[in-house]
């Protein structure tokens, strides 16, 4: 297995309500002696999927745009634990994880299907 170096990621925070949680990058700045984060200082970079009953632990699935900025992420599964600690686990080449393929649906009209069925009958 090839050894990959883990990427240096910006600060990440998990936000969300209900059952959906998303991962954001953020940047704080100082206003009147307080550290604050403005709306324009965050950017969504992926989805956080909690692991079972423990809501503070789970896997992060990054958006394609974010992976394009940090290409080393293609070779790792990223897990987040309580306190914001990230763990990078290499994806085994034997796992054969594949991206889902897009499926193209084609629809044929009912008259075409009936014509094909009746074409071979002696009627």
CSV table of C-alpha atoms in Angstrom, one decimal:
chain,number,residue,atom,x,y,z
A,1,UNK,CA,0.0,0.0,0.0
A,2,UNK,CA,1.3,3.4,-0.9
A,3,UNK,CA,2.0,5.9,1.9
A,4,UNK,CA,0.2,9.2,1.6
A,5,UNK,CA,0.8,12.4,3.7
A,6,UNK,CA,-2.3,13.7,5.5
A,7,UNK,CA,-3.3,17.2,4.2
A,8,UNK,CA,-3.3,20.3,6.4
A,9,UNK,CA,-6.9,21.3,6.5
A,10,UNK,CA,-8.4,24.6,7.6
A,11,UNK,CA,-10.3,24.8,10.9
A,12,UNK,CA,-13.6,22.8,10.6
A,13,UNK,CA,-16.8,23.0,12.6
A,14,UNK,CA,-19.9,20.9,12.5
A,15,UNK,CA,-23.3,22.7,12.4
A,16,UNK,CA,-26.8,21.5,11.8
A,17,UNK,CA,-30.1,20.9,13.4
A,18,UNK,CA,-32.2,17.7,13.4
A,19,UNK,CA,-30.7,14.7,11.8
A,20,UNK,CA,-28.6,16.5,9.2
A,21,UNK,CA,-25.2,17.9,10.1
A,22,UNK,CA,-22.7,19.7,7.8
A,23,UNK,CA,-19.1,20.6,8.0
A,24,UNK,CA,-17.9,24.2,7.5
A,25,UNK,CA,-14.6,25.9,7.4
A,26,UNK,CA,-14.5,29.0,9.6
A,27,UNK,CA,-12.4,32.0,10.4
A,28,UNK,CA,-12.7,34.2,13.5
A,29,UNK,CA,-11.8,37.9,13.8
A,30,UNK,CA,-11.7,40.3,16.7
A,31,UNK,CA,-14.4,42.8,17.3
A,32,UNK,CA,-14.3,45.0,20.5
A,33,UNK,CA,-11.9,42.5,22.2
A,34,UNK,CA,-14.1,39.5,21.4
A,35,UNK,CA,-13.5,36.7,18.9
A,36,UNK,CA,-16.5,36.5,16.5
A,37,UNK,CA,-17.3,34.6,13.4
A,38,UNK,CA,-19.4,36.4,10.7
A,39,UNK,CA,-21.7,34.8,8.2
A,40,UNK,CA,-19.3,35.4,5.3
A,41,UNK,CA,-16.5,33.7,7.2
A,42,UNK,CA,-17.9,30.2,6.9
A,43,UNK,CA,-18.1,27.9,3.9
A,44,UNK,CA,-19.7,24.4,3.6
A,45,UNK,CA,-17.2,21.7,2.7
A,46,UNK,CA,-19.1,18.5,3.4
A,47,UNK,CA,-21.5,16.4,5.4
A,48,UNK,CA,-21.0,14.9,8.9
A,49,UNK,CA,-22.6,11.4,9.5
A,50,UNK,CA,-22.7,10.5,13.2
A,51,UNK,CA,-21.6,7.0,14.2
A,52,UNK,CA,-24.6,5.2,15.8
A,53,UNK,CA,-25.7,6.6,19.2
A,54,UNK,CA,-22.6,8.8,19.7
A,55,UNK,CA,-23.5,12.1,18.1
A,56,UNK,CA,-20.0,13.6,18.8
A,57,UNK,CA,-18.2,10.9,16.7
A,58,UNK,CA,-18.7,10.3,13.0
A,59,UNK,CA,-17.3,10.3,9.4
A,60,UNK,CA,-16.9,13.4,7.2
A,61,UNK,CA,-17.8,13.2,3.6
A,62,UNK,CA,-16.3,16.1,1.8
A,63,UNK,CA,-17.7,17.9,-1.3
A,64,UNK,CA,-16.0,17.4,-4.6
A,65,UNK,CA,-14.9,21.1,-4.7
A,66,UNK,CA,-13.1,20.8,-1.4
A,67,UNK,CA,-11.4,17.5,-2.4
A,68,UNK,CA,-10.2,19.3,-5.5
A,69,UNK,CA,-8.5,21.9,-3.3
A,70,UNK,CA,-7.0,19.1,-1.1
A,71,UNK,CA,-6.4,16.1,-3.5
A,72,UNK,CA,-4.8,14.0,-0.8
A,73,UNK,CA,-8.3,13.5,0.7
A,74,UNK,CA,-9.1,11.1,-2.1
A,75,UNK,CA,-6.9,8.5,-0.3
A,76,UNK,CA,-8.3,8.9,3.2
A,77,UNK,CA,-11.5,8.4,5.2
A,78,UNK,CA,-11.8,11.3,7.7
A,79,UNK,CA,-13.4,10.7,11.1
A,80,UNK,CA,-14.1,13.5,13.6
A,81,UNK,CA,-14.2,12.9,17.4
A,82,UNK,CA,-15.4,14.9,20.4
A,83,UNK,CA,-13.4,18.1,20.7
A,84,UNK,CA,-12.8,18.5,17.0
A,85,UNK,CA,-10.0,15.9,16.7
A,86,UNK,CA,-9.7,14.5,13.2
A,87,UNK,CA,-8.4,11.0,12.3
A,88,UNK,CA,-7.3,10.1,8.8
A,89,UNK,CA,-7.6,6.4,7.9
A,90,UNK,CA,-6.1,5.4,4.6
A,91,UNK,CA,-8.5,3.8,2.1
A,92,UNK,CA,-7.3,0.3,1.3
A,93,UNK,CA,-6.8,-0.2,-2.4
A,94,UNK,CA,-8.4,-3.7,-1.9
A,95,UNK,CA,-11.7,-2.2,-0.7
A,96,UNK,CA,-12.6,-1.2,-4.3
A,97,UNK,CA,-14.6,1.8,-3.2
A,98,UNK,CA,-16.2,3.4,-6.3
A,99,UNK,CA,-18.1,6.5,-6.9
A,100,UNK,CA,-21.7,5.9,-7.8
A,101,UNK,CA,-22.3,5.9,-11.5
A,102,UNK,CA,-24.9,8.1,-13.0
A,103,UNK,CA,-27.8,6.2,-14.6
A,104,UNK,CA,-29.6,7.5,-17.6
A,105,UNK,CA,-33.2,6.5,-17.9
A,106,UNK,CA,-34.8,6.2,-21.3
A,107,UNK,CA,-38.6,6.1,-21.7
A,108,UNK,CA,-40.3,4.6,-24.6
A,109,UNK,CA,-43.9,5.4,-25.4
A,110,UNK,CA,-46.7,2.9,-24.8
A,111,UNK,CA,-47.6,2.8,-28.5
A,112,UNK,CA,-44.0,1.8,-29.4
A,113,UNK,CA,-44.0,-1.0,-26.8
A,114,UNK,CA,-47.4,-2.3,-28.1
A,115,UNK,CA,-46.2,-2.1,-31.7
A,116,UNK,CA,-43.2,-4.2,-30.9
A,117,UNK,CA,-45.3,-6.8,-29.1
A,118,UNK,CA,-47.9,-7.0,-31.8
A,119,UNK,CA,-45.4,-7.0,-34.6
A,120,UNK,CA,-44.6,-10.7,-34.2
A,121,UNK,CA,-48.2,-11.9,-33.7
A,122,UNK,CA,-50.3,-13.1,-36.7
A,123,UNK,CA,-53.0,-10.5,-36.0
